[in-house]
Structures are given as C-alpha cells and as structure tokens.
Amino acid sequence: MLTLDQITELLKQHYDLMGELTELPGYCDQNLILSYGDTRYVVKVSGNGESVAELEMQNAAMAHLTEKGCAVPHALANRNGALLTPLDINGVTLQMRVLSYLPGNFYATATHGQNSAPLLASLGGFMGQIQNGLNDFDHHGAYRYLDWDLSQGYGICMSKKALLDDDKSKLVERFISLYRSQTLPRLHTLPMGVLHNDANDFNLLVDSGVEPTAITGLIDFGDMVHAHLINELAITAAYALMHVPQRPNAVLDGLAELTAAFNRERPLERGEIESLFSLVALRLCTSVCHAAKALRENPDNTYLQVSVEPAWQLLETLDKLNSYAVECRLLNICGLTADSGRGKSEIIHYRKQHLGKTLSLSYQEPLKIVRGQGAYLFDEKGTPYLDMVNNVCHVGHCHPKVVAAGQAQMARLNTNTRYLHDNIVSYSQRLLATMPERLSVCMLVNSGSEANELAFRLARCYTGSKELLVVDGAYHGNTNACIAASPYKFDGPGGEGAEPYIHKVTLPDPYRGQYRGNTTHSARAYADSVGDAVSRLTAEGKRPGAFICESLQGVAGQIIMPDGYLKEVYRHVRDAGGVCIADEVQVGFGRVGSHMWAFETQGVEPDIVTLGKPIGNGHPMAAVITTQEIADAFVTGMEYFNTFGGNPVSCAIGEAVLDVIEQEGLCKQALETGAYFKDKLHTLMQRFPLIGDVRGLGLFLGVELVEDRESLQPATEKTAWLVEFFKRHHILMSTEGPYYNILKIKPPLAFDKSDADRFVEVLAAGLSELTNIK
C-alpha cells in the first residue's frame, strides 16, 4: 500500500494534480478522494490482483456509458494521454487511475422512509438505462472467472453452506434447491451480455433529500463480467430490498416496483422474469456463504457479523413468499400473463370430444391449473388456491429437491430393472428401514392400483385362496381386480355387485355406524363382522386368501377406526390362514404425524403393505412391501417384470421424498399442525350445529356435516354449496363418504398453521352464510 505522500507526488508527476487526499474503504484497491477547492477526483491504485485487461475494460465501459449520458464516472488521461498509469514500486507493478467524482449520498446511508416506491422506481429505471447502455458494449476482459459472478453462486453455496449453523443451512438449501430445479434448467435460454454486476447500496448514489427519491449515479465497475443479463436486476434487488420493511408484502411490492421500472427501460423476457426471484435469493445466499467463510477465518470480526444480518433478514422474509406467486405478480406488472396456453372452453370441448366422457372435472366452473408450489395451486391468471385435498404431492407441489432429483437422474439414465443400478438398492433399503423388520421385501410398481393388484396375487400364491375380505365402502384402485375389491365401485353407479369370491365386512364407522364411539366394545363388535365372514368361509370348506383394509378409511368418509379394531381383525384372518394387507396408498408416509405408517396407529404388523400416491410426490410410482415367505411363494416359474417399476428416475425421486420428510420434519409438522387444526375445527363445531363430527389423525381429517346431530341426516346439498364457497375464496375442497357430506382434508404436508387459520376463517364465513340463508 502506498503512503499518502507517495500518492501525492505521483499525482503531481503523472496528472499535474494536487490537493488533499482522504482515504476511502476498498475491497482490493486503494481508494482515495483528492480535493482541491470545490474540485474532487477519485484516485484508485490497483494491486497486482487485477489484470490490465480488466482495468481497461472498466475504463472503456465507463467511457461508453458516459458517452450515452449515464451518470457514471470516467477515467482521466495522464500526461501521456493514457487512462492507466503503471507504477513500479519495489519491483511490484501497480496501476493508478484518476476518475471523475460523482456527487451524492450512498444508497446504504440514506434515510429510507415508509414510502420507498419513488426511489425503487428511480433505481429500476436507472439500472435499465445502464443495461441498455451496455447493450452494444463488449470487451475481452469481461470473459473471466469471478467469485461474485452469479453464475458461480450455486457452486459457492454448495461448497460453503456447511459452514452455517443448521437452521441457516436449511434456509440456504431451500433457495438453492429452488434455483437448481426451476432456474438452472432454463439459464441457457436467457440473454447474456456485459454487466456492471455490483449495484450494491454503497455503489449507488442518491439525491440529497431528507428521504431521497432519485438515483444520481453508479460507481465501482470492478466486478464487471459477461453473464446473464437478468443478474443485473437480481443483484440490484438483493441490496435494495434490504432497505424496505421486512414484511412479505412490503418486499414483494418493492420488487414489483423495481422490476416494473427496469422493464420500462429494458423490456424483460418471460424466462428472465420467471428466474428473477430465485436469482435474488441466490445472490443473498452467496453473500451469506462468503461471509460465513470470512467469519470462520476471523471469528472476532463483529462488523462482519452485523453487516451480513440484513441479508439473513431478507432471506427469511423471502422464504415466507411463494415464488410462483411472486413470478405471477412480476409477469403481470410487465404486461405478460402467467399462462399463454389454450382457453378453458377450448380444453373442455376437446376433452369431451377426444378424452372420453368418463373423465370428470371438479366444480361447476372448472379451473385451469397451470402451476403448483407448496400447499398451493395456481390458475392461468396466477391466482393461488390453497389445496386441501391433494395427498399425492405429499411434501408440497413441485418440491425443488424432488424435482431436482428427477431432473438429475433423467439426464443420466432411465432404464428397466433387468440392468444393475444403485438407485433401486439405495431406495429400497431406505424404504424398508421404515417398516417392521419382518417386512423385508420391496417390489416397485407404478400406481396404487398396480400395487394392490400385485398384493392380491402375492396373497393368492401364498395362501392358495382367492377369497378376499373387503371393508364396505372401500376403494382400492381402478384395475379390474381392484374394482372387484372396491365396494365403492361395484356397489356404486355402473357397478355390477360383488364377485362370488369377494366378501364385504362392516365399515367400522364410530360416528355413523352400528356401534358408536372409539371403545373396546365397538372395535370388537366391528371386528366380529370379519370373524363372521371367516366362519362362513370355513363352513363352505374355504379359507380367506386375504383381508385388505385402508389403515384409515378415505373414500368411505375419512373414518378413523376404533382403537384395536385391526388387532382383532388380523387375529381372525390369520387364525383362518389368510394374510392381512394394509392399504397405505392414501394415508402413508407420515401423514398421521405420530407414525410413518397409519397401520402403526392400530398397533399391528401387516403381512403386505401397499404404497402409492405420496410415494413420488406426483411422480407415478408405487410399492408393495411384504415378508420373505410371501415373496418366495410368488416364485412359481412365471416371471414378474414391470417395465417402469423400480427405474432409476423413480427411485431417485422416491428417495428425495424420504429425504424431504426427514430433513424438514414433516411427520412432526403433520402432528402439530393437525392437532392445532383439529382444535380450531372443534371450536367451530361448538358454534355451528351443522358440524356433526370432526375426526382425524395428523393431516388426515374429516368434517362431517349433518342437518341434525341426533338423526345424523346428511347435509349433502349444504356440503356441496360449501365446496363452491371455498372455491370462490380460493380454497380447493372436496367431499367424501356415501352421502358426500364430509369435507375431506388431506393437504400436502407443506400446509402450516397459517393455512389452517385461513381455512377455518373461510369455513366459519361459509357456515354463517348458510345459517343466514336458512
């Protein structure tokens, strides 16, 4: 580092300048202000870390922008007419520059009032002009590796997030997962060019007003790089949004104001807007990860700890926003629509003509859904709908870790199980580890229907009997064998009744059934129905092949069976030589909260377990888990091969789902949120007699509506009205049960207490309106 006396002499020698020098902070350069009366200059002495090409690029860019009328500094020529002055100091070559001085206050130190919109609009427009000005600028010095190039942000975060504490690491992981799944795959389509790349709050100058409203200049071109153009706005936003109130709506409004103004100067492409949110977050994540490394090296640096805090606060605020909702807002303010596809009427017409008339639609006026995220679905206008019924996208719609796992494996290989591959081994090991020890064989298929049909085959091979005991009102899938096992179908519209080998047993409904309440008596009484069916088979010289039962009754009415029911049933079935199948297709993977599998709440160990729906978070896959003895009985000489079952992509996705359940504590969340939600619903039940029953475990809940709590007359029409009422309030709800009078509640496990509050508030409003109608 040069002394002030040395610099004073060098300025006089090379630039014919003199005056008083004041040192400024600098990242790698030695920066100073030279004052002579009312005239000021910026003096920069660069060490040997910056190449001459990079310094020449900065000078050329500043000259280019100055010529276009942009408020940026420019380099002054020395006595020899050069913009760079090489200095040989003790054998080390340094480069001196003198830049013009821009008056103004730093954005970082200005007073930011409650109304930040004018300043953000000025900032967006200013940076749009800067990008326009650089649009026809190019320089070989911009094609370089730079830590602060946002293109390097993902790798930096992945390599340094381990330095963060657990909660902060998880926060960063959520954002880089979003970047990896949603933004990284589209980067190659986005326009590139030379960027300033560092519009941070100490490089932006504002007017001298008490609460400034205008940007007056941009300084420090040291981080210029050739990269994706949208990074300029993302970096600008990352710093600017630290100065707005840290409330989700305030941050979103600020980002919208900034983006709209930028877009007016330099129109953004759709892909750029769709990438902006995750790029803003990535810049912040990169900053905190760099800071974590610096703090590890200098743990007593309290300034660094304090200075990085606003970035953490903004990340926490962004984490409360739905990224697709942000995307829709930004698209809208830029004059674009969230969806540019076919109109609803055109799609409906085509479905009726070409997709089969049995393909049903929800709601009187069907919705067009174009995106999902967390516990929300979005229509073509970007309107968010709270999804209360989708137990398929179990860990949240389009969870970035699950999406990324599928993308990564899809890019490598997808093939069948006739070849050896690690994924099927690692996934089956993870899945089997969640099961009772005796359930040690995993067979992978593509849907719950396939899983149940395979379970029937396994049971028949093991027992030699095709006699199947099924619970009245149950549904187990859409194949011929599964429809034959589903009273909901074969006793319903278009059904042909039970096949001779199908034996219905009484639905164990503690609310509406013959035996009321969750008692030892009701459990045994309902189980006796199974015992009677077994006795009838025995009298005919037959034995049961299998008993299949959902661990919680779904289609039959969100029913929680009496405690001990399955223990008694399993005893009856096994004593007669049959096997017990637990259908976990709808209710497994931690939905009940207290356990990973709903059968565990009954204290039983099934012989066969079928899994589906939530297993792949929307990806078509399923599984059958059984014992070694049952699996061995299936070896009859006939090969069992499933083209897609157990493929590497499906296994990668399935393992990612297990990772998310574990890492995000979703079982605990289902337990705690479900208990909170259930309490709220019980409180509502005290106000509204229309609610006859509230039941459920974890986030598998049912609200049964009745006209009279004594007669239990189903309030079918009012329930249907409520479903449409929920839709008008942007909540997706459906009904269940033989009378369609039960609100079925089984949202993605991303559903939280604030979502529960919203649902209860809308339900209360709907019930009040129904009361007034009456």
Coordinates of C-alpha atoms in Angstrom, one line a residue, residues 463-741:
T463 CA -52.4 -69.0 0.7
G464 CA -53.8 -70.8 -2.3
S465 CA -57.0 -69.0 -1.9
K466 CA -58.6 -66.1 -3.9
E467 CA -61.3 -65.4 -1.3
L468 CA -60.9 -61.7 -0.4
L469 CA -62.4 -59.9 2.5
V470 CA -63.0 -56.2 1.9
V471 CA -64.5 -53.3 4.0
D472 CA -67.8 -51.9 2.9
G473 CA -67.4 -48.5 1.1
A474 CA -63.7 -49.1 0.4
Y475 CA -61.8 -48.2 -2.8
H476 CA -58.6 -49.8 -3.8
G477 CA -57.9 -48.8 -7.4
N478 CA -59.1 -48.8 -11.0
T479 CA -58.0 -52.1 -12.5
N480 CA -60.4 -55.0 -12.9
A481 CA -59.1 -56.8 -9.8
C482 CA -59.1 -53.6 -7.7
I483 CA -62.7 -52.6 -8.8
A484 CA -63.7 -56.1 -7.8
A485 CA -62.2 -55.4 -4.4
S486 CA -63.9 -52.0 -4.0
P487 CA -67.5 -51.8 -2.8
Y488 CA -67.4 -48.1 -3.5
K489 CA -67.2 -49.1 -7.2
F490 CA -69.0 -52.4 -7.6
D491 CA -71.9 -51.2 -5.4
G492 CA -71.9 -47.7 -6.9
P493 CA -73.2 -46.3 -10.2
G494 CA -72.3 -48.6 -13.1
G495 CA -71.2 -51.3 -10.7
E496 CA -72.2 -54.9 -11.1
G497 CA -72.1 -56.0 -7.5
A498 CA -69.7 -58.3 -5.7
E499 CA -67.9 -61.2 -7.4
P500 CA -68.5 -64.6 -5.6
Y501 CA -65.0 -64.5 -4.1
I502 CA -65.5 -61.0 -2.6
H503 CA -66.8 -60.9 0.9
K504 CA -67.9 -57.5 2.4
V505 CA -67.4 -56.8 6.1
T506 CA -69.0 -53.9 8.1
L507 CA -67.4 -50.5 7.8
P508 CA -66.0 -49.7 11.3
D509 CA -67.5 -46.2 11.5
P510 CA -67.6 -44.9 15.1
Y511 CA -69.7 -41.9 14.2
R512 CA -72.5 -43.1 11.9
G513 CA -72.1 -46.9 12.1
Q514 CA -74.0 -49.5 14.1
Y515 CA -71.5 -49.3 17.0
R516 CA -70.7 -45.8 18.1
G517 CA -67.6 -44.3 19.7
N518 CA -64.0 -45.3 19.9
T519 CA -64.3 -48.1 22.5
T520 CA -63.0 -51.6 23.1
H521 CA -66.6 -52.8 22.6
S522 CA -67.1 -51.0 19.2
A523 CA -63.7 -52.3 18.0
R524 CA -64.5 -55.9 18.9
A525 CA -68.1 -55.6 17.5
Y526 CA -66.9 -54.4 14.1
A527 CA -64.1 -57.0 14.1
D528 CA -66.7 -59.7 14.7
S529 CA -68.1 -58.9 11.3
V530 CA -64.8 -60.2 9.9
G531 CA -64.9 -63.2 12.2
D532 CA -68.4 -64.0 10.9
A533 CA -67.3 -63.8 7.3
V534 CA -64.3 -66.1 8.1
S535 CA -66.7 -68.5 9.8
R536 CA -69.0 -68.6 6.7
L537 CA -66.0 -69.4 4.5
T538 CA -64.9 -72.1 6.9
A539 CA -68.4 -73.6 6.8
E540 CA -68.1 -73.7 3.0
G541 CA -64.7 -75.5 3.2
K542 CA -62.8 -72.4 2.2
R543 CA -60.4 -70.1 3.8
P544 CA -59.7 -66.4 3.3
G545 CA -56.9 -65.6 1.0
A546 CA -56.5 -62.0 2.3
F547 CA -58.2 -59.2 4.1
I548 CA -57.5 -55.7 2.7
C549 CA -58.2 -52.5 4.6
E550 CA -57.1 -48.9 4.3
S551 CA -55.3 -48.1 7.5
L552 CA -57.6 -45.0 7.7
Q553 CA -60.8 -45.1 5.6
G554 CA -60.6 -42.5 2.9
V555 CA -63.4 -42.7 0.2
A556 CA -65.7 -44.2 2.8
G557 CA -65.7 -41.0 4.8
Q558 CA -62.3 -40.0 6.3
I559 CA -63.0 -42.6 9.1
I560 CA -60.7 -43.3 12.0
M561 CA -61.4 -46.9 13.0
P562 CA -61.8 -47.7 16.7
D563 CA -58.5 -48.5 18.5
G564 CA -57.7 -52.2 18.5
Y565 CA -60.0 -53.0 15.5
L566 CA -57.2 -54.2 13.2
K567 CA -55.6 -56.3 16.0
E568 CA -58.9 -58.2 16.4
V569 CA -59.4 -58.5 12.6
Y570 CA -55.9 -59.7 12.0
R571 CA -56.3 -62.4 14.6
H572 CA -59.5 -63.7 12.9
V573 CA -57.9 -63.7 9.5
R574 CA -54.6 -65.2 10.4
D575 CA -56.2 -67.9 12.6
A576 CA -58.0 -69.0 9.4
G577 CA -54.9 -69.0 7.3
G578 CA -55.3 -65.7 5.5
V579 CA -52.9 -62.8 5.2
C580 CA -53.5 -59.1 6.1
I581 CA -53.0 -56.3 3.6
A582 CA -52.6 -52.7 4.8
D583 CA -53.5 -50.3 2.0
E584 CA -51.4 -47.2 2.8
V585 CA -51.8 -45.7 -0.7
Q586 CA -53.6 -42.6 0.6
V587 CA -52.5 -42.3 4.2
G588 CA -48.9 -43.4 4.5
F589 CA -45.5 -41.5 4.6
G590 CA -46.1 -39.7 7.9
R591 CA -49.5 -38.1 7.2
V592 CA -50.8 -39.2 10.6
G593 CA -47.9 -37.4 12.3
S594 CA -47.4 -39.8 15.2
H595 CA -46.1 -42.5 12.9
M596 CA -44.7 -43.0 9.5
W597 CA -47.4 -45.5 8.6
A598 CA -51.0 -45.3 9.6
F599 CA -51.2 -49.1 10.4
E600 CA -48.9 -48.4 13.3
T601 CA -51.6 -46.3 15.0
Q602 CA -53.6 -49.6 15.3
G603 CA -50.6 -51.4 16.8
V604 CA -50.4 -54.1 14.1
E605 CA -47.9 -55.5 11.6
P606 CA -49.4 -56.4 8.3
D607 CA -48.2 -59.2 6.1
I608 CA -48.4 -57.0 3.0
V609 CA -48.3 -53.2 2.7
T610 CA -49.2 -51.3 -0.4
L611 CA -47.9 -47.8 -1.1
G612 CA -48.7 -45.2 -3.8
K613 CA -49.9 -41.6 -4.3
P614 CA -47.5 -39.7 -1.9
I615 CA -44.5 -42.0 -2.6
G616 CA -43.3 -40.0 -5.6
N617 CA -44.8 -36.6 -4.8
G618 CA -46.7 -36.6 -8.1
H619 CA -44.4 -38.9 -10.0
P620 CA -46.2 -42.2 -10.9
M621 CA -44.7 -44.9 -8.7
A622 CA -45.9 -47.3 -6.0
A623 CA -44.6 -50.2 -4.0
V624 CA -45.6 -53.5 -2.3
I625 CA -43.8 -54.4 0.9
T626 CA -44.1 -58.0 2.2
T627 CA -42.3 -60.8 4.0
Q628 CA -39.7 -63.1 2.6
E629 CA -42.0 -66.1 2.9
I630 CA -44.8 -64.5 0.9
A631 CA -42.4 -63.2 -1.7
D632 CA -40.9 -66.7 -2.1
A633 CA -44.3 -68.1 -2.7
F634 CA -44.7 -65.8 -5.7
V635 CA -41.8 -67.7 -7.4
T636 CA -43.9 -70.0 -9.5
G637 CA -41.9 -70.1 -12.7
M638 CA -43.8 -67.2 -14.2
E639 CA -41.5 -64.1 -14.4
Y640 CA -42.8 -60.9 -12.9
F641 CA -41.4 -57.9 -14.8
N642 CA -42.6 -54.3 -14.7
T643 CA -41.2 -52.1 -17.5
F644 CA -41.1 -48.9 -15.4
G645 CA -41.4 -50.2 -11.8
G646 CA -38.1 -49.5 -10.0
N647 CA -36.5 -47.5 -12.7
P648 CA -33.6 -45.2 -11.7
V649 CA -35.5 -42.0 -12.1
S650 CA -38.4 -43.2 -10.0
C651 CA -36.1 -44.4 -7.3
A652 CA -34.2 -41.1 -7.2
I653 CA -37.5 -39.3 -6.8
G654 CA -38.7 -41.7 -4.1
E655 CA -35.5 -41.3 -2.1
A656 CA -35.7 -37.5 -2.4
V657 CA -39.3 -37.7 -1.0
L658 CA -37.9 -39.6 2.0
D659 CA -35.1 -37.1 2.4
V660 CA -37.6 -34.2 2.5
I661 CA -39.8 -35.9 5.0
E662 CA -36.9 -36.5 7.3
Q663 CA -35.0 -33.2 6.8
E664 CA -38.0 -30.9 7.0
G665 CA -39.5 -32.8 9.9
L666 CA -42.8 -33.3 8.1
C667 CA -44.1 -36.0 10.4
K668 CA -43.8 -33.7 13.3
Q669 CA -45.3 -30.9 11.3
A670 CA -48.3 -33.1 10.4
L671 CA -48.7 -34.0 14.0
E672 CA -48.5 -30.4 15.4
T673 CA -50.4 -28.7 12.6
G674 CA -53.0 -31.4 12.6
A675 CA -53.6 -31.1 16.3
Y676 CA -53.8 -27.3 16.1
F677 CA -56.2 -27.5 13.1
K678 CA -58.4 -30.1 14.8
D679 CA -58.7 -28.0 17.9
K680 CA -59.8 -25.0 15.7
L681 CA -62.4 -27.1 14.0
H682 CA -63.7 -28.4 17.3
T683 CA -64.1 -24.8 18.5
L684 CA -66.0 -24.1 15.3
M685 CA -68.2 -27.1 15.9
Q686 CA -69.4 -25.5 19.2
R687 CA -70.7 -22.5 17.2
F688 CA -72.3 -24.3 14.3
P689 CA -74.6 -27.3 14.8
L690 CA -74.2 -28.1 11.1
I691 CA -70.8 -29.7 12.0
G692 CA -71.7 -33.1 13.3
D693 CA -68.3 -34.5 13.7
V694 CA -64.6 -33.6 13.5
R695 CA -62.2 -36.5 13.2
G696 CA -58.8 -37.5 12.0
L697 CA -55.1 -38.0 12.7
G698 CA -52.4 -35.6 11.8
L699 CA -53.3 -34.0 8.4
F700 CA -55.9 -36.6 7.6
L701 CA -59.1 -35.0 8.8
G702 CA -62.8 -35.1 8.1
V703 CA -65.6 -32.7 8.9
E704 CA -69.0 -34.3 8.7
L705 CA -71.9 -32.0 8.1
V706 CA -75.4 -33.0 9.3
E707 CA -78.8 -31.4 9.4
D708 CA -79.5 -32.8 12.8
R709 CA -77.0 -34.2 15.3
E710 CA -79.5 -36.7 16.6
S711 CA -80.7 -38.2 13.4
L712 CA -77.4 -37.6 11.6
Q713 CA -79.3 -36.6 8.4
P714 CA -76.6 -35.8 5.9
A715 CA -76.3 -32.2 4.9
T716 CA -75.3 -33.2 1.3
E717 CA -76.6 -30.1 -0.5
K718 CA -75.0 -27.7 2.0
T719 CA -71.7 -29.5 1.8
A720 CA -71.7 -29.2 -2.0
W721 CA -72.6 -25.5 -1.6
L722 CA -69.6 -25.1 0.8
V723 CA -67.2 -26.7 -1.7
E724 CA -68.2 -24.0 -4.2
F725 CA -68.0 -21.3 -1.5
F726 CA -64.4 -22.4 -0.7
K727 CA -63.5 -22.2 -4.3
R728 CA -64.8 -18.6 -4.5
H729 CA -62.4 -17.9 -1.6
H730 CA -59.5 -19.7 -3.4
I731 CA -59.5 -22.8 -1.3
L732 CA -59.8 -26.2 -3.1
M733 CA -62.0 -28.6 -1.2
S734 CA -63.8 -31.9 -2.0
T735 CA -66.3 -34.2 -0.3
E736 CA -66.2 -37.9 0.7
G737 CA -68.4 -40.5 2.1
P738 CA -71.5 -42.3 0.8
Y739 CA -73.6 -39.2 1.2
Y740 CA -70.9 -36.7 0.1
N741 CA -71.4 -34.8 3.3

